[in-house]
Coordinates of C-alpha atoms in Angstrom, one line a residue:
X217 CA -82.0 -39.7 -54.3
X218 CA -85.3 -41.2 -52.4
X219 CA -83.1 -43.8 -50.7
X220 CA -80.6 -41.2 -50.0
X221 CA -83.0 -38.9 -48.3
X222 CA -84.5 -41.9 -46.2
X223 CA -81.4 -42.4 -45.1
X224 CA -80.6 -39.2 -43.9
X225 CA -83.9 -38.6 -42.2
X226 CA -83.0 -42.0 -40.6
X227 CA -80.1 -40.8 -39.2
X228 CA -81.7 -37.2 -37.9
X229 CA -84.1 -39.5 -36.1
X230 CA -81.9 -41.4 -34.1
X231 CA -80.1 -38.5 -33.3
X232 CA -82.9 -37.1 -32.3
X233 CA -84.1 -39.9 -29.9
X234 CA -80.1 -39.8 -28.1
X235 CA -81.0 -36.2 -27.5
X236 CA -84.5 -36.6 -25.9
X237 CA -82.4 -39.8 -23.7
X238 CA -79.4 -37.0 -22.9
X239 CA -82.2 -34.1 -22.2
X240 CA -84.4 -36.3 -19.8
X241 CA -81.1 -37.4 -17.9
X242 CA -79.9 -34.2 -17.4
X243 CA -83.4 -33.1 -15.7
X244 CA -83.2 -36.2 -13.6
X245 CA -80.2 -35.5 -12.5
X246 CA -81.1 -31.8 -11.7
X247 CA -84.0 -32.8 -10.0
X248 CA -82.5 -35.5 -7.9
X249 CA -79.8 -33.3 -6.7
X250 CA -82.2 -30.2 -6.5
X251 CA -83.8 -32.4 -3.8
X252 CA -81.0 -33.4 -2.0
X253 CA -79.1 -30.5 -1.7
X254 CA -82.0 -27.9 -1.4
X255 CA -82.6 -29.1 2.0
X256 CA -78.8 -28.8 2.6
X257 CA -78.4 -25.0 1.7
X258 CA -81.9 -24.4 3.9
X259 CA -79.9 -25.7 6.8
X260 CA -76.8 -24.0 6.6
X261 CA -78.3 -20.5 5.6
X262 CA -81.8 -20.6 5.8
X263 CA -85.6 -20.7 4.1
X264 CA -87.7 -18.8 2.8
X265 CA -88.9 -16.3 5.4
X266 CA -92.5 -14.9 5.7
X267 CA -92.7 -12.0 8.8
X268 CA -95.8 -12.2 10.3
X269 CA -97.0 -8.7 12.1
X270 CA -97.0 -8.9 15.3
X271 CA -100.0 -8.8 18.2
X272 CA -100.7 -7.7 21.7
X273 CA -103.5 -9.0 23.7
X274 CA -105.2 -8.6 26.6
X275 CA -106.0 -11.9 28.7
X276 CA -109.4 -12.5 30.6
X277 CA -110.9 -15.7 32.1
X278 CA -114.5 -16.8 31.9
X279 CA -115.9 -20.1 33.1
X280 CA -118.2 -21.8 31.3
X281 CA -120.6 -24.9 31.6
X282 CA -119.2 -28.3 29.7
X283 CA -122.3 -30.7 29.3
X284 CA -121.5 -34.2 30.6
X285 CA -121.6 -36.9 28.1
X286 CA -124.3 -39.4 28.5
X287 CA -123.4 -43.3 29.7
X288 CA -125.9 -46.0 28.6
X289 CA -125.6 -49.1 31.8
X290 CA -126.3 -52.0 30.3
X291 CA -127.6 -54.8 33.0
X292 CA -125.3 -57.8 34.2
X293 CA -125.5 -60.9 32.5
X294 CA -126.4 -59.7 29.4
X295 CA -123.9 -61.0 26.1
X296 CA -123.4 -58.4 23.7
X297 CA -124.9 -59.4 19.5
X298 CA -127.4 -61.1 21.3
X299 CA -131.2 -60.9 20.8
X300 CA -132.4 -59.0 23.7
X301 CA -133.9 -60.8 26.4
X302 CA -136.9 -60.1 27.9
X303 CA -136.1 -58.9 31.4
X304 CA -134.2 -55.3 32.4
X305 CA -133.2 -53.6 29.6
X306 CA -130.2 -50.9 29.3
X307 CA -130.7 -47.6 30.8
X308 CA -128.8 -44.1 30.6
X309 CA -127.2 -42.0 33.0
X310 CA -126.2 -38.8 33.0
X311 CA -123.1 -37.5 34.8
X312 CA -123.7 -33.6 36.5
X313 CA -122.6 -30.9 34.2
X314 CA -119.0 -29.5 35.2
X315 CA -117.9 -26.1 35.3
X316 CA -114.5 -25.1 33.4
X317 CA -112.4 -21.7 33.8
X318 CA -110.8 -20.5 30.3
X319 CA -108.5 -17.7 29.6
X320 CA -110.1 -15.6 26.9
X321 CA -107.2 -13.4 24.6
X322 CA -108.7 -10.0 24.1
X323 CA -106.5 -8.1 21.0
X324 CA -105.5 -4.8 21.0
X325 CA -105.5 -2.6 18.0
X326 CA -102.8 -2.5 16.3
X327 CA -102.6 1.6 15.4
X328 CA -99.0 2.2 13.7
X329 CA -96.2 0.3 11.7
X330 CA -92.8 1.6 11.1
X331 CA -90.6 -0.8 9.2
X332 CA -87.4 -0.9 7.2
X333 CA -85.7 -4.2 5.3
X334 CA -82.7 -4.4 3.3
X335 CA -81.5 -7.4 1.3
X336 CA -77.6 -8.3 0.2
X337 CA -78.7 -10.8 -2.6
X338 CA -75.5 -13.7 -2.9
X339 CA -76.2 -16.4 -4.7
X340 CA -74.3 -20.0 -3.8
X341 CA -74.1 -22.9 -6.5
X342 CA -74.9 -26.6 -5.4
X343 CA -74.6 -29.0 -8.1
X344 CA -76.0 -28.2 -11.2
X345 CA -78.4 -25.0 -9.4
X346 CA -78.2 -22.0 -7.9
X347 CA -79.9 -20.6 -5.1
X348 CA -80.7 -17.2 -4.2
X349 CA -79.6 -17.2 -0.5
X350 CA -79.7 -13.4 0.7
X351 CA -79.0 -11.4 4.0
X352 CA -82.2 -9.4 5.7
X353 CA -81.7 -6.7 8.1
X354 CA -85.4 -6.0 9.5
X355 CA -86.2 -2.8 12.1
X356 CA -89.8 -2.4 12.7
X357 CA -91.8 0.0 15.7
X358 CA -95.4 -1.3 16.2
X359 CA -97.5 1.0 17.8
X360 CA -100.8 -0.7 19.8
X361 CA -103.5 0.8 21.8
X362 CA -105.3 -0.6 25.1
X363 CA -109.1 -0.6 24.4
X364 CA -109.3 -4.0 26.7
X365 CA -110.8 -3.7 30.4
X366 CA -107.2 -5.5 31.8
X367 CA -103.9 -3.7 31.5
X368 CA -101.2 -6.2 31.8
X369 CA -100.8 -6.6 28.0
X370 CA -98.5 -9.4 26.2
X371 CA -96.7 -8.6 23.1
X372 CA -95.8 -11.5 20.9
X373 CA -93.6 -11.1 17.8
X374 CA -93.5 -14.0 15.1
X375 CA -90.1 -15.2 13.9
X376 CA -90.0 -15.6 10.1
X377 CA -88.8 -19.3 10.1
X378 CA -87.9 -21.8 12.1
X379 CA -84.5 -22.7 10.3
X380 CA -82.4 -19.3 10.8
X381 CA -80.2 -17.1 13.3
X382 CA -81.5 -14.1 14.4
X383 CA -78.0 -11.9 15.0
X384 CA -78.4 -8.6 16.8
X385 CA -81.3 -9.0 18.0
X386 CA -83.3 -5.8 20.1
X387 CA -86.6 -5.7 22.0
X388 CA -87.6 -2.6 23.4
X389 CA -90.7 -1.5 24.7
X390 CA -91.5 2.2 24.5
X391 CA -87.7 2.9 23.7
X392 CA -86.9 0.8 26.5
X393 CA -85.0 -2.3 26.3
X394 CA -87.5 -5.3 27.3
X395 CA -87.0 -8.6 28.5
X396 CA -88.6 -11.5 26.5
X397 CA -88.7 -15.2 26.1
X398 CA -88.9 -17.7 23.2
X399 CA -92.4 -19.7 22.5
X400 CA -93.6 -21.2 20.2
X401 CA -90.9 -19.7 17.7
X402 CA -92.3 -15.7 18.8
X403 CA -90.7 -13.5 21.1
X404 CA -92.4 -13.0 24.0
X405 CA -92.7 -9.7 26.8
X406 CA -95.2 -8.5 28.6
X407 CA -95.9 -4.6 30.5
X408 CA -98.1 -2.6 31.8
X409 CA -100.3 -0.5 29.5
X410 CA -103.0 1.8 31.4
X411 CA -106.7 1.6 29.7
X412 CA -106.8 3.9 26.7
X413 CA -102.5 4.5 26.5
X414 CA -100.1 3.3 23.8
X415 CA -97.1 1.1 23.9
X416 CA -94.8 0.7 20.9
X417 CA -93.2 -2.6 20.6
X418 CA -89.9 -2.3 18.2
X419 CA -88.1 -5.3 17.1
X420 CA -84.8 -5.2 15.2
X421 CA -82.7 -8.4 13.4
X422 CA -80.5 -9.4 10.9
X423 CA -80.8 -12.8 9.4
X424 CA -80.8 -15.1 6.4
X425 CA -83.0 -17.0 3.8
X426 CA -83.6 -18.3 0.7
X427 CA -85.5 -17.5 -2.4
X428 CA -88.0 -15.4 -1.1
X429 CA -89.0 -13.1 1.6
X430 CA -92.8 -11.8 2.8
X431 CA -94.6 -10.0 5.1
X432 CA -97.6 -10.9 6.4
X433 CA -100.3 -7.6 7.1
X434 CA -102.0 -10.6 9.6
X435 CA -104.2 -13.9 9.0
X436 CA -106.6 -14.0 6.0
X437 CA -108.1 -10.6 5.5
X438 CA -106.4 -8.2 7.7
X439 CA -107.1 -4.6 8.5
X440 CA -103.9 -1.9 8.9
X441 CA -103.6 1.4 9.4
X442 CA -100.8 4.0 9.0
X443 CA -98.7 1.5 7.9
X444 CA -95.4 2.5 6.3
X445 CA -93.0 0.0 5.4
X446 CA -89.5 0.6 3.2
X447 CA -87.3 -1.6 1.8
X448 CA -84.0 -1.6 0.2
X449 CA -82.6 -4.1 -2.1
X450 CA -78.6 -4.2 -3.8
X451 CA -79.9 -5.9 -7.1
X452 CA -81.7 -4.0 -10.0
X453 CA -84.0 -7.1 -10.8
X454 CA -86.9 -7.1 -8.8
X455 CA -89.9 -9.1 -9.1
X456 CA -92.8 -9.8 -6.2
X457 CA -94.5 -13.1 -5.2
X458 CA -97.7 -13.8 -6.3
X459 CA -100.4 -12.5 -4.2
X460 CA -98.8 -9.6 -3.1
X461 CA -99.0 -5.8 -2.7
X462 CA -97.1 -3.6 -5.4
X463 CA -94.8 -0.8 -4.0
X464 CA -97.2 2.3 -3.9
X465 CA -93.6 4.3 -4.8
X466 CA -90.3 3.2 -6.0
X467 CA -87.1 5.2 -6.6
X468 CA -83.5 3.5 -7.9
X469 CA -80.9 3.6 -5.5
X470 CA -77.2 2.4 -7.0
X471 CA -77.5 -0.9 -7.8
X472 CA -80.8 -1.6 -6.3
X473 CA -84.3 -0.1 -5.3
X474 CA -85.8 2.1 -2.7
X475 CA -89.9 0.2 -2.4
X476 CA -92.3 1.7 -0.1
X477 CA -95.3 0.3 0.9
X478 CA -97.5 3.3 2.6
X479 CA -101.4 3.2 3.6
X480 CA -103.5 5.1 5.5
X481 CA -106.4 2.5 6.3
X482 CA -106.4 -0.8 4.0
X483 CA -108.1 -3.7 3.8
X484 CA -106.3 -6.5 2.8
X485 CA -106.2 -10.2 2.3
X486 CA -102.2 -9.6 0.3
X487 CA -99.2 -9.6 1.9
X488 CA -95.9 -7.7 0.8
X489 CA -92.9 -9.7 -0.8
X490 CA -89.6 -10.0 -2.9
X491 CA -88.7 -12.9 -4.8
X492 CA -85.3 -13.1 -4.8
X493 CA -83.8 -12.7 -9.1
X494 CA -82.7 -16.3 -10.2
X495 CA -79.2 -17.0 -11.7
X496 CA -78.9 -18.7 -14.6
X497 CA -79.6 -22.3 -14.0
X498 CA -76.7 -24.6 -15.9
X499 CA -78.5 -27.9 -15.6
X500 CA -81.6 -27.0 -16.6
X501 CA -80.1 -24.8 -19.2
X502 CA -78.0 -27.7 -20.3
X503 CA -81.9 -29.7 -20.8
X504 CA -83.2 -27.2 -22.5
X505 CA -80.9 -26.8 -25.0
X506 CA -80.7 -30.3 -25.2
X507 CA -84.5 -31.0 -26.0
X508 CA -83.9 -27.8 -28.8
X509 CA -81.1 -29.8 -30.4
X510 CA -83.1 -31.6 -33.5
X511 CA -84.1 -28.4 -34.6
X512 CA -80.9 -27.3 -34.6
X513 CA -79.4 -29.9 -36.7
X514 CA -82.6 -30.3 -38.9
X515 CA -81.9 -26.3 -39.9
X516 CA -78.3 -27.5 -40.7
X517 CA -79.2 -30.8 -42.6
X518 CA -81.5 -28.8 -45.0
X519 CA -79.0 -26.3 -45.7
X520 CA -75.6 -29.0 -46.4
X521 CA -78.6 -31.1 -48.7
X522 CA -79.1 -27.9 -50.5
X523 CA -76.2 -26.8 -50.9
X524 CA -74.8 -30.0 -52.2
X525 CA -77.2 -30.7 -54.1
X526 CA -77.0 -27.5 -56.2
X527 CA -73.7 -27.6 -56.3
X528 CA -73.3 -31.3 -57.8
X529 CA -71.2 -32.5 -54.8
X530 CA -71.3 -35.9 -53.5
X531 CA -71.5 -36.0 -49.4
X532 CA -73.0 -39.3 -48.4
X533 CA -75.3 -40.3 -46.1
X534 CA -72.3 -41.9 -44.0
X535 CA -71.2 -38.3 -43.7
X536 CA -73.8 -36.6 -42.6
X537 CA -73.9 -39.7 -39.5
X538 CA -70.7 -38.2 -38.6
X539 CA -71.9 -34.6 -38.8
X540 CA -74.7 -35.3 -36.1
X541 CA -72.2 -36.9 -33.9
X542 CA -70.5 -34.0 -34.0
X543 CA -73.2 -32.0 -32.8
X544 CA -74.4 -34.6 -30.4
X545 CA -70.9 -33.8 -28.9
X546 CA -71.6 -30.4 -28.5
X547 CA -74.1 -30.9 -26.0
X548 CA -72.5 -33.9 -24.4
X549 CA -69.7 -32.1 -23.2
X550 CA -72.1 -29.5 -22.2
X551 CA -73.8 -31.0 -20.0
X552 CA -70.9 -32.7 -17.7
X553 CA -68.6 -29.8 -17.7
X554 CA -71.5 -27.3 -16.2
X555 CA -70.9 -29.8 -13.5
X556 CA -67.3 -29.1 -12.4
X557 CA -67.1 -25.0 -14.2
X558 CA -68.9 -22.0 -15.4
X559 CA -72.0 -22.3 -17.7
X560 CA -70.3 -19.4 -20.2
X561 CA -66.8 -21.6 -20.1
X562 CA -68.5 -25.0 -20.8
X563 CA -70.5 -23.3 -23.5
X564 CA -67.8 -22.2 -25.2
X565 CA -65.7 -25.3 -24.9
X566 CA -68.5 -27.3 -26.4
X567 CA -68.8 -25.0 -29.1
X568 CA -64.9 -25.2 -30.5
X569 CA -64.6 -29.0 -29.7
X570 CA -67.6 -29.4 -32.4
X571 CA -67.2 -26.7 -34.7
X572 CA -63.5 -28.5 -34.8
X573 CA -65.0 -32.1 -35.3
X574 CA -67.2 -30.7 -38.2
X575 CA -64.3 -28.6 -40.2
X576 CA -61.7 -31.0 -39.2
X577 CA -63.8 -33.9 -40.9
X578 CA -64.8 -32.0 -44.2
X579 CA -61.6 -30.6 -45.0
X580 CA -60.8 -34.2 -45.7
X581 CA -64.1 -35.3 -46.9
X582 CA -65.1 -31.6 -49.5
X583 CA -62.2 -29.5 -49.1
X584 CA -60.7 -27.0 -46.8
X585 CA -62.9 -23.9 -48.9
X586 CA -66.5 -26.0 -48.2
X587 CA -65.8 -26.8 -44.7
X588 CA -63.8 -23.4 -43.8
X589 CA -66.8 -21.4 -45.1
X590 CA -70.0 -23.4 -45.6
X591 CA -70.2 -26.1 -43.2
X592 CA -68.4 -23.9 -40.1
X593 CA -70.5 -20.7 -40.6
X594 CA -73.6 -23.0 -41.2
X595 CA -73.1 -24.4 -37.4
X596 CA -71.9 -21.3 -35.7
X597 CA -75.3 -20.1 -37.0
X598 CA -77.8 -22.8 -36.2
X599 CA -75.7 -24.8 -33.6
X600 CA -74.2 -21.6 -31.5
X601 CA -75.8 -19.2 -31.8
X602 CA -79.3 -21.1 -31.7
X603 CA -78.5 -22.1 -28.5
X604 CA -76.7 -19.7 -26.9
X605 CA -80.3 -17.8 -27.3
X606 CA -81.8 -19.7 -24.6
X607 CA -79.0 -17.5 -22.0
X608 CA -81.5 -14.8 -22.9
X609 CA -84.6 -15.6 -20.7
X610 CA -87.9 -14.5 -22.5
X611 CA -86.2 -13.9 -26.3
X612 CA -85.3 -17.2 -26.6
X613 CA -88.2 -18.1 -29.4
X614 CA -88.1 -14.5 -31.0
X615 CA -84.5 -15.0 -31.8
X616 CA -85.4 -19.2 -33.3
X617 CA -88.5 -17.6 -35.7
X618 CA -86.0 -15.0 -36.6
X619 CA -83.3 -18.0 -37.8
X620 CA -86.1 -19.8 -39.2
X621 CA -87.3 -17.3 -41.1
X622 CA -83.9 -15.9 -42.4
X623 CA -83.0 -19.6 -43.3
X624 CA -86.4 -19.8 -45.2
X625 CA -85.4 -16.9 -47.3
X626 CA -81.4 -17.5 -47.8
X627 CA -83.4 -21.4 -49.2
X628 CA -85.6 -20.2 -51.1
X629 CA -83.4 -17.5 -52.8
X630 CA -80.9 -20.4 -53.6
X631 CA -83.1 -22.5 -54.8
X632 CA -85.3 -20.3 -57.4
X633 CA -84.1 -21.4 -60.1
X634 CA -83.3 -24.9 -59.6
X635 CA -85.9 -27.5 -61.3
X636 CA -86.5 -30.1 -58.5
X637 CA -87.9 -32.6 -61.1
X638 CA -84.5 -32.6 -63.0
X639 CA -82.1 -32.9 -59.6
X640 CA -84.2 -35.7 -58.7
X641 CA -84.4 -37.2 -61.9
X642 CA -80.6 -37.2 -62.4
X643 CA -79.8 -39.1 -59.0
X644 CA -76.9 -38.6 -56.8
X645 CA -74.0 -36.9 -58.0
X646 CA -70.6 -38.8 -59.4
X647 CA -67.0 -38.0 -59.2
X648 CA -67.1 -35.2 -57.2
X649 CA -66.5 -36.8 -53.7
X650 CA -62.9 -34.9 -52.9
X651 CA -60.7 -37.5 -50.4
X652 CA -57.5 -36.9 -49.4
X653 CA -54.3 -38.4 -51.4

């Protein structure tokens, strides 16, 4: 019986060490491809996008005194690493301070900020991922006020990213449409704004990114006021980037949310932001289920040894090699067909192919009654529906303890009344192996 159970925990060992080797490949392989296509959806729909607030300054010039650097002379003839020679020695000159004119940016305050954003959330597969591409529609009115001495005022507004269209794009100035100019990835206009008047700069575009989308209040720690900014989503799961504001009011709209970000006067080094809700991953779903596998099939082990055991029946250790390669299969298959077809459909492909290796092989080996009822419901249990858990982000080890303590009980209930000392005492059972005619 000891040479038995060596041999069996043998076998569970190198099983396990195939699935650790079938696990790590499949997270190479998702990683490699996750950094070579990545870079391939960003450029054909776009990156992240972070919306800076725009500004409007004021420009004055000043001229200011730049000291000239000091020049050592050193006198002719002399060879440089050499002791110094007795004789003229070097002397310094300085060159007359210069005067410089610079342009000084003088910023206006920024008083109001209307904006709305919507987001169309649709998600494209590369590989083994998928990537939560979306569509933005962004409207925003920006109120500033002239407190500067000059009144030809420039109004820059920051693009979100440098990789993305900008469709339908409007610039208007005080209702007005304004002409602008591209820098430095900003769009650029200027007006006329008397001392102490307003201008309201309103910017409107629909684009697209990837993954996440912010809004920036302005650089480090930034001070707003009567700021009012709403956005609109068409998918229920929401969740915000760290470091940012939460929604000071929320409603549910249809299939998404209605946010709102509203202040009077804040203080603020946060910005606002949506990260976008992530499908289910098949390769790294695939590796994760793959690492879980041993447990898995040590649950199942325990439960055939038991069972056998109690029951007198003879199943070798020969046959319990070819019960983990049946459930190796499982996630073999698994983890090339998420590849080519749905995560769901490849699941449950894997799952017949080995619940059919398993009850096709001990029909012949204990019987169609063992392997019908035991042995498949056995492997639905600890093989299926084990890890079809892990589709279930967050309840994944809640529903494992639950198994684990279920099989604990259905074991020890089973096994009460059984005296250990005598099963092993007796050896492995005799004439009861069933093989087919």
């Amino acid at each position: 019986m000891t040479k038995r159970i060596l041999a069996i925990a043998f076998i569970f060992i190198c099983t396990s060490i195939a699935w650790l080797a079938l696990g790590a490949t499949i997270f190479n392989r998702t990683q490699g491809s996750d950094q070579r296509l990545r870079g391939r959806v960003g450029s054909t729909w776009g990156t992240s996008q972070t919306q800076q607030a725009p500004i409007a300054y004021t420009e004055r010039t000043e001229t200011r005194v730049v000291e000239a650097p000091t020049r050592t002379r050193r006198p002719a003839g002399r060879i440089l690493g050499s002791a110094s020679p007795p004789g003229p020695q070097p002397t310094s000159t300085t060159s007359p301070d210069r005067s410089e004119i610079v342009r000084i940016k003088v910023p206006l305050a920024l008083d109001q900020t209307r904006a709305t954003v919507g987001f169309d959330l649709d998600h494209r597969r590369k590989g083994l991922l998928w990537y939560s591409t979306y569509a933005v529609s962004f409207d925003g009115s920006f109120r500033f006020r002239n407190t500067t001495l000059s009144d030809s005022v420039v109004f820059e507004f920051p693009l979100p990213a440098a990789q993305a269209v900008y469709d339908d794009l409007r610039v208007t100035l005080n209702g007005a449409a304004a002409a602008y100019e591209s820098r430095d990835r900003a769009i650029v206009t200027t007006a006329r704004v008397p001392r102490g008047d307003s201008a309201t700069l309103a910017v409107a575009y629909r684009s697209q990114g990837m993954n996440e989308w912010r809004y920036a209040l302005g650089s480090d720690v930034a001070e707003v006021r009567d700021f009012n900014l709403v956005m609109r989503t068409n998918f229920d799961d929401i969740d915000f980037p760290e470091n940012t504001l939460s929604p000071t009011a929320k409603q549910k709209e249809g299939d998404g949310w209605k946010l709102q970000w509203q202040y009077a006067n804040l203080l603020s080094g946060f910005q606002i932001g949506m990260d976008m809700p992530q499908k289910l991953q098949p390769g790294p779903l695939a590796g994760e289920i793959a690492f879980f596998a041993p447990v898995s099939l040590l649950f199942f082990f325990a439960l055939m040894f038991i069972i056998v055991t109690i029951r007198r029946i003879d199943l070798h250790p020969m046959n319990y090699a070819f019960l983990a390669a049946a459930f190796f299969s499982f996630h073999l298959l698994l983890a090339y067909l998420v590849d080519h077809i749905s995560i769901h459909v490849a699941f449950l492909i894997a799952s017949v192919v080995s619940i059919a290796l398993v009850v096709s092989y001990l029909r012949l080996v204990l019987g169609p009654r063992f392997a019908f009822r035991e042995a498949a419901l056995a492997q639905f249990i600890y093989l299926v529906l084990f890890s079809y858990a892990f589709f279930f982000k967050g309840f994944t080890g809640l529903a494992i303890t639950i198994g684990s303590v279920l099989t604990l009980f259905a074991a020890m209930q089973l096994t009460g009344r059984v005296r250990w000392s005598e099963v092993f005492a007796a050896g492995p059972p005799e004439g009861t192996h069933r093989t087919r005619p």
